[in-house]
Amino acid sequence: MRKVFHVSGRKKTSQVELIDDNSVVVDNERHSYSFERLADGTFMFFLDGRGFSIVDLRSMGMNEGEIGESGEILLVDGHEFSLTVDDEQSLLLKSLLQSQAPSSASVTIRAPMPGLVTKIEVSVGQQVNTGDGLLILEAMKMENEVRCPEKGTVKEIHVGPQTPVEKGSPLITIEH
Amino acid sequence: MRKVFHVSGRKKTSQVELIDDNSVVVDNERHSYSFERLADGTFMFFLDGRGFSIVDLRSMGMNEGEIGESGEILLVDGHEFSLTVDDEQSLLLKSLLQSQAPSSASVTIRAPMPGLVTKIEVSVGQQVNTGDGLLILEAMKMENEVRCPEKGTVKEIHVGPQTPVEKGSPLITIEH
Amino acid sequence: MTTKRQIKRLLIVNRGEIAIRVIRACKEMGITSVALFSEPDRTSLHVQAADEAYPLDGVSAKESYLNQEKILRIAEQAQVDALHPGYGFLSENGSFVERVEQAGFLFVGPSSRAIRAMGDKTSARRIAKSLGIPIVEGTIEPLNSEREGVEIASKIGFPVLIKAAAGGGGKGMRVVQSVEEFSSSFRMAQSEARNAFDDDRVYVEKYVQNPRHVEIQILGDHYGHVIHLGERECSIQRRHQKVIEESPSPIVDDKLRRAMGEAAVMAAKEAGYSNAGTIEFLVDANRNFYFLEMNTRLQVEHPVTEWVTGIDLVKAQLQIAMGEPLPWKQEDIRFTGHALESRIYAEDPRNNFFPSTGTLHIYTTPEGPRVRVDNGFRKGDLISIHYDPLLAKVVTFGSSRHEAIETMKRALSEFIVGGVRTTIPFCEFVLSHEEFRAGSFDTHFVSRTFSASELDRAEQGLLLPAIVASVLLKTSQGSILPQLNHVEKGSHSLWKKRREETYRPS
Amino acid sequence: MTTKRQIKRLLIVNRGEIAIRVIRACKEMGITSVALFSEPDRTSLHVQAADEAYPLDGVSAKESYLNQEKILRIAEQAQVDALHPGYGFLSENGSFVERVEQAGFLFVGPSSRAIRAMGDKTSARRIAKSLGIPIVEGTIEPLNSEREGVEIASKIGFPVLIKAAAGGGGKGMRVVQSVEEFSSSFRMAQSEARNAFDDDRVYVEKYVQNPRHVEIQILGDHYGHVIHLGERECSIQRRHQKVIEESPSPIVDDKLRRAMGEAAVMAAKEAGYSNAGTIEFLVDANRNFYFLEMNTRLQVEHPVTEWVTGIDLVKAQLQIAMGEPLPWKQEDIRFTGHALESRIYAEDPRNNFFPSTGTLHIYTTPEGPRVRVDNGFRKGDLISIHYDPLLAKVVTFGSSRHEAIETMKRALSEFIVGGVRTTIPFCEFVLSHEEFRAGSFDTHFVSRTFSASELDRAEQGLLLPAIVASVLLKTSQGSILPQLNHVEKGSHSLWKKRREETYRPS
């Protein structure tokens, strides 16, 4: 049985096929690798002879709300990557689910850190543009203004003033 | 029930009584303490207000042959201590066992490191003095001469030339 | 003025890397270090590093490291001789220092009088102006009202800066581009200033375009002797907070250094300033300099000065506090090589530098030649929202600026943090940027050149390994090919199977 | 003589801290680093640090890092431009260097001809003698037999030293006090030399009483230009191996430095020596110096010279190998401050400095101001009997010798190793000893002043905490008072119970 995966992230999707214990084909190019687990749970990874250090952050309990079941969060030489890894089954399942979902496009802005909502600067129904201030989140002695990532209409406000929020909590939903 | 312990090591035996979660009496002097386990399995220890970092090496799998059941090996601010900790029951047991044991005094010299015995310089029955060379143990590119710790007679030689030995393996037994 | 008095026991009123920095100086001087800790900090590295430690109640800075009563009570109880405030928290709080003095402790810093004169930004501007040192146009007195601010801003012309009179570290500071923005910025600056310094006075000054931020380190003793230790270039900032500093500055020559140094010494003398302090200047494209403010405490970035001068500023602070005269004359100060600092904050450079909280699942700091790490945390520690997000400072040295930069890039490549996002990739971006490498940049460098997509571009070469590794991790979790990945240390199976050819680079 | 040739890919024929040292220089110079590893080293830190890595077969040094055929085959396969040998292993092996040269690779070190001339101890003595540089009395030629050795030793008078002609690092060296001891020492020196250098030639020299061991660092390019970078004091030795080094030496003044430096440069020029090298001298109580030998490679203790001169010796080595002329004249070399190195070996100072093997259960290295750590290992690594027991080097700097010493004491107090015994407590003993602090010591310092009971004495203050902690650990294991000890992080129970008074020091 062929082991084929689709890996998405950084605005790109690649097709990865595991051939054997030391070779892999990525987008039709063959690469050699080795993968070695170290005592501290990190990995030493060689790809085409170049060495990389890999940390599996997901297995260490780190998971951003957005990543979901098929997501992987890893460090490559200290740099963080969040990638979605699907095999052919899970891809099929996803496309089926997507075709049944309603088509309205909305985006929910989530808290980038735990903190205290100190002020809400918009109201439901309001038109907002990219860069507009939405609310103030206080954390680490700083007041941080959460700004609007894209143009739209405020559909829902999930928090009130003085609400303490966790990282990843929904704050405001914008509808296009 | 009083929790009294006898702690031996560094040519000294102390009597330790645990009073409660933050006080202890050592040789009739009362001391206050706190003991806090850190994420990496080491301990932060305060005794009479001074802070010390404690590592429980025994629980990490380090145990010298000589330490035995009642031994503890720990690091205090990075310095290694091997101490014997007995409660009153285990002390009683020990003294009973000791009184029944034969009184002949002998000492077994053990390998201080893994290595290869390359040469034996004494034979059974030979008189040896403190500092005499007993055998050569090769390790880490060095030939190390194991010397006699005290005067006596060679009672038994546990290894032969070219024997690979583990740390703590008996090498030679000397009888007084 | 003061007689000599030994410090045998020192209370350190801070946490994180700066508390550890002071503890290290204590160890090297034979002084007993006494730490304080809030509830979440009870097993933190600074507590472990100190000789003794006392608990503060509560979690927030206000309840703990800003709790003056409690801190003074512990100072009594622990029978310390002196208090070191570090930076931030109570370090520039004149009324706290006054209470310390009145309780009979030495304060490792200037007198409360000097702090009031120079620490208050508006008062410092008045002093500089009186000495003929150029200042940036704006108010001398704190604003009485929002309306007054709007009027003045309109007069001197937008954009303007609203700044906390008691401020420092970019807190309580806002750029205002237009009248419309003034109101919200004014209130945010006030509120931040109140939180950070317990003092909500703000003032307005002209926002200088394309300036460089250059500061002068000074040291003064109790006998009126003041010297300067050269400059630090601090123009690389995000959110008005420094993130990479260096000494010397690529734009400061001997002549400019002498002029700025003399101005700094003159201002410090006028204020009767003793101990370590820093005068911040703006330098414009024509190398004119303007007095900005004085920081009446140790700076975060003091290590770069330490490396190029060979002087330990914390030890010097302690010696000055003990009443020792400065052992150096101005002409004894020699500058060797080039030093660079990168601040490693728990912040997400891809998300507007928002603080990033979590557990430090992986935390490996750099080592090796010409690298100094001042670090406050270790693997397993929790980074919470309660305190400043500075994790560590990496300082590198080189015989040239080029070597210091290459050493910093190498050091940052060794600094691996997993569990929170950090400014490391951002610092790597700066260090590789042509403008930075050429030494031609200003305080707008970051906003002009940096975006999250720049990080994606820099990390392009890691994407293929990330893709392959993510599949290997995935299959190991889903147990499709479990034998492939989790080769335990000590097992040779995978090794033996692997052909040497595997290692040949493509 | 040589033309310029770029090094784009470098094969590092070593392991541990020195391999990592060279990898760091590569990173800072944009050179691709290629590592080698024996079977037990496959997940070691130097493999992880390198850009690429190739496996050597086998476990022992002979099968792996000394396997010339295999190493040269990998050099071909990996298409490297040059090989860096580090120290030890093949670094001073003339025939290996010849094979490297013949295969068309650059060797980062002197030519095979210069290694043969100066690396061979007996030949070097001949050269020094011919130049009028004083040498220690003894044989010029290697011994043909044990009997010849006994005769010569009897003639020059016991005690004598038997030394490996190819030697270095104290290996293959024995002090012989009397005729009776000669035979066994001779054979042990031969056997060690054969194992370590694959060359069992030994020679005899007079054992100088109470000498100091002082060495001069030199750098030479391919165009006959040679300079010296001052001295290193290396008298603190155990088993004839250095353990603490420093620069400058407390007994070397400008005049002596100049005289020794000139002798060193003269000898190097005579031998047509290029790249980094070290001339070792004995200095007697009257400050007479005697040529001892030349080490034709980078020394373990090179960092102390780097810190006081500001010159990166590994980068200089690479530049020289590429055919660059030395960028410095002798008068450009300036010495600033004082640097000290402590070698952290996996050895038991309580047990005759026997190697100590095991797993590094705990491994925390120091950080902070004026501290450099060159380290080869990490937590979880296994320290085996197969290779040199050097774990790491701690290097500190100070504006004075006193400051460098106090910084070293502070740094060593932060270096926590659990699982193997190390030279850390021994180094702490030396650093606190009056003779060392006064700078008045010789190579017998350790044997004269040190014993295991000195460590007990120094650790006296830790005994009470050790006793109490051992009971707390014991009861936690025996589950007598389990709730007492294993307070998990995050639980406040113990904390809450603890009264503040607990923290008051007695």
Tab-separated table of C-alpha atoms in Angstrom, chain D residues 255-436:
chain	number	residue	atom	x	y	z
D	255	LYS	CA	60.660	41.296	29.291
D	256	LEU	CA	60.257	37.551	29.812
D	257	ARG	CA	57.271	37.508	27.463
D	258	ARG	CA	59.361	39.138	24.772
D	259	ALA	CA	62.279	36.748	25.262
D	260	MET	CA	60.117	33.623	25.231
D	261	GLY	CA	58.026	34.946	22.364
D	262	GLU	CA	61.114	35.629	20.272
D	263	ALA	CA	62.498	32.143	20.959
D	264	ALA	CA	59.160	30.600	19.983
D	265	VAL	CA	58.938	32.598	16.749
D	266	MET	CA	62.564	31.742	15.899
D	267	ALA	CA	61.953	28.000	16.365
D	268	ALA	CA	58.752	28.092	14.292
D	269	LYS	CA	60.462	29.963	11.465
D	270	GLU	CA	63.390	27.532	11.485
D	271	ALA	CA	60.959	24.637	11.035
D	272	GLY	CA	59.052	26.385	8.242
D	273	TYR	CA	56.023	26.247	10.504
D	274	SER	CA	52.692	27.676	9.462
D	275	ASN	CA	49.255	27.818	11.129
D	276	ALA	CA	48.629	27.821	14.894
D	277	GLY	CA	51.135	26.166	17.181
D	278	THR	CA	52.347	26.243	20.739
D	279	ILE	CA	55.843	26.115	22.168
D	280	GLU	CA	55.951	24.750	25.687
D	281	PHE	CA	58.601	25.940	28.107
D	282	LEU	CA	59.562	25.117	31.647
D	283	VAL	CA	60.313	28.183	33.735
D	284	ASP	CA	62.336	27.734	36.904
D	285	ALA	CA	62.241	29.751	40.118
D	286	ASN	CA	64.807	32.194	38.712
D	287	ARG	CA	62.719	32.788	35.607
D	288	ASN	CA	65.088	30.862	33.348
D	289	PHE	CA	63.129	29.161	30.609
D	290	TYR	CA	63.789	25.869	28.818
D	291	PHE	CA	62.288	24.678	25.544
D	292	LEU	CA	60.195	21.599	26.236
D	293	GLU	CA	58.316	20.717	23.064
D	294	MET	CA	56.051	22.067	20.383
D	295	ASN	CA	52.398	21.189	19.938
D	296	THR	CA	51.738	21.409	16.229
D	297	ARG	CA	48.006	21.978	16.516
D	298	LEU	CA	45.332	23.946	18.312
D	299	GLN	CA	45.609	23.573	22.104
D	300	VAL	CA	42.729	22.691	24.395
D	301	GLU	CA	43.396	25.929	26.276
D	302	HIS	CA	43.398	28.247	23.223
D	303	PRO	CA	40.349	30.211	24.489
D	304	VAL	CA	42.319	32.079	27.168
D	305	THR	CA	44.553	33.530	24.459
D	306	GLU	CA	41.517	34.358	22.344
D	307	TRP	CA	39.978	36.349	25.162
D	308	VAL	CA	43.012	38.455	26.072
D	309	THR	CA	44.014	39.148	22.444
D	310	GLY	CA	40.572	39.345	20.807
D	311	ILE	CA	41.793	36.995	18.047
D	312	ASP	CA	39.721	33.960	17.062
D	313	LEU	CA	42.391	31.285	16.646
D	314	VAL	CA	40.213	28.823	14.755
D	315	LYS	CA	39.160	31.442	12.232
D	316	ALA	CA	42.816	32.465	11.929
D	317	GLN	CA	43.719	28.805	11.300
D	318	LEU	CA	41.153	28.577	8.519
D	319	GLN	CA	42.279	31.839	6.939
D	320	ILE	CA	45.903	30.728	7.029
D	321	ALA	CA	44.970	27.383	5.485
D	322	MET	CA	43.220	29.254	2.664
D	323	GLY	CA	46.485	30.999	1.912
D	324	GLU	CA	45.620	34.359	3.440
D	325	PRO	CA	48.579	36.320	4.805
D	326	LEU	CA	48.429	37.068	8.558
D	327	PRO	CA	46.582	40.365	8.990
D	328	TRP	CA	48.594	41.270	12.101
D	329	LYS	CA	52.139	42.383	12.757
D	330	GLN	CA	53.675	41.558	16.117
D	331	GLU	CA	53.128	45.118	17.345
D	332	ASP	CA	49.384	44.910	16.576
D	333	ILE	CA	48.937	42.271	19.270
D	334	ARG	CA	47.600	43.872	22.454
D	335	PHE	CA	46.742	42.079	25.664
D	336	THR	CA	43.676	43.141	27.661
D	337	GLY	CA	42.597	41.794	31.059
D	338	HIS	CA	42.998	38.292	32.385
D	339	ALA	CA	41.487	34.998	31.233
D	340	LEU	CA	41.253	31.685	33.052
D	341	GLU	CA	40.194	28.208	31.902
D	342	SER	CA	38.938	25.260	33.966
D	343	ARG	CA	38.771	21.908	32.250
D	344	ILE	CA	35.769	19.897	33.323
D	345	TYR	CA	36.761	16.258	33.031
D	346	ALA	CA	34.605	13.220	33.834
D	347	GLU	CA	37.036	12.116	36.527
D	348	ASP	CA	36.759	11.452	40.207
D	349	PRO	CA	39.051	13.843	42.108
D	350	ARG	CA	38.398	11.834	45.304
D	351	ASN	CA	39.702	8.700	43.619
D	352	ASN	CA	43.016	9.638	42.066
D	353	PHE	CA	41.300	11.379	39.116
D	354	PHE	CA	40.182	8.061	37.670
D	355	PRO	CA	37.843	8.480	34.715
D	356	SER	CA	34.200	8.420	35.782
D	357	THR	CA	31.673	7.006	33.359
D	358	GLY	CA	27.905	7.053	33.278
D	359	THR	CA	24.904	8.991	32.038
D	360	LEU	CA	24.670	12.757	32.419
D	361	HIS	CA	21.407	12.702	34.387
D	362	ILE	CA	21.837	16.366	35.217
D	363	TYR	CA	23.920	18.725	33.143
D	364	THR	CA	23.539	22.466	33.602
D	365	THR	CA	26.254	24.752	32.285
D	366	PRO	CA	27.036	28.260	33.560
D	367	GLU	CA	26.016	31.526	31.910
D	368	GLY	CA	26.291	35.240	32.500
D	369	PRO	CA	28.926	37.951	32.377
D	370	ARG	CA	32.534	37.128	31.435
D	371	VAL	CA	31.862	33.406	31.071
D	372	ARG	CA	32.486	31.316	27.972
D	373	VAL	CA	31.576	27.650	27.865
D	374	ASP	CA	32.978	25.312	25.213
D	375	ASN	CA	30.932	22.232	25.804
D	376	GLY	CA	30.571	18.908	24.011
D	377	PHE	CA	27.673	17.218	25.778
D	378	ARG	CA	24.106	17.560	26.987
D	379	LYS	CA	21.757	16.015	29.508
D	380	GLY	CA	21.080	12.362	28.753
D	381	ASP	CA	24.417	11.727	27.010
D	382	LEU	CA	26.420	8.668	27.937
D	383	ILE	CA	30.054	9.192	28.915
D	384	SER	CA	31.835	5.984	27.971
D	385	ILE	CA	35.344	4.727	28.451
D	386	HIS	CA	36.134	4.941	24.754
D	387	TYR	CA	37.266	8.527	24.436
D	388	ASP	CA	38.914	11.396	26.257
D	389	PRO	CA	36.963	12.339	29.407
D	390	LEU	CA	36.886	16.107	28.711
D	391	LEU	CA	33.271	17.273	29.009
D	392	ALA	CA	33.614	21.025	28.725
D	393	LYS	CA	35.846	24.006	29.292
D	394	VAL	CA	34.758	26.982	31.331
D	395	VAL	CA	36.631	30.161	30.460
D	396	THR	CA	36.260	33.373	32.418
D	397	PHE	CA	37.579	36.870	31.970
D	398	GLY	CA	38.263	39.734	34.334
D	399	SER	CA	39.763	43.176	34.246
D	400	SER	CA	42.111	41.706	36.870
D	401	ARG	CA	43.288	38.200	37.757
D	402	HIS	CA	41.215	38.515	40.927
D	403	GLU	CA	38.063	39.234	38.956
D	404	ALA	CA	38.708	36.333	36.553
D	405	ILE	CA	39.106	34.002	39.560
D	406	GLU	CA	35.951	35.221	41.302
D	407	THR	CA	34.010	34.928	38.060
D	408	MET	CA	35.321	31.370	37.623
D	409	LYS	CA	34.235	30.426	41.147
D	410	ARG	CA	30.809	31.829	40.455
D	411	ALA	CA	30.600	30.062	37.089
D	412	LEU	CA	31.654	26.698	38.520
D	413	SER	CA	29.034	27.040	41.252
D	414	GLU	CA	26.463	27.140	38.430
D	415	PHE	CA	27.864	24.066	36.640
D	416	ILE	CA	25.826	21.121	37.916
D	417	VAL	CA	26.671	17.618	36.732
D	418	GLY	CA	24.940	14.514	38.059
D	419	GLY	CA	25.688	10.990	36.919
D	420	VAL	CA	29.444	11.194	36.559
D	421	ARG	CA	31.990	12.759	38.874
D	422	THR	CA	33.922	15.719	37.558
D	423	THR	CA	36.894	17.959	38.227
D	424	ILE	CA	34.552	20.818	39.234
D	425	PRO	CA	35.055	20.457	43.019
D	426	PHE	CA	38.778	20.076	42.423
D	427	CYS	CA	38.909	23.290	40.378
D	428	GLU	CA	36.971	25.038	43.147
D	429	PHE	CA	39.604	23.860	45.599
D	430	VAL	CA	42.398	25.311	43.461
D	431	LEU	CA	40.602	28.625	42.940
D	432	SER	CA	40.180	29.093	46.690
D	433	HIS	CA	43.739	28.092	47.585
D	434	GLU	CA	45.990	30.877	48.863
D	435	GLU	CA	49.003	29.834	46.808
D	436	PHE	CA	47.012	29.829	43.614
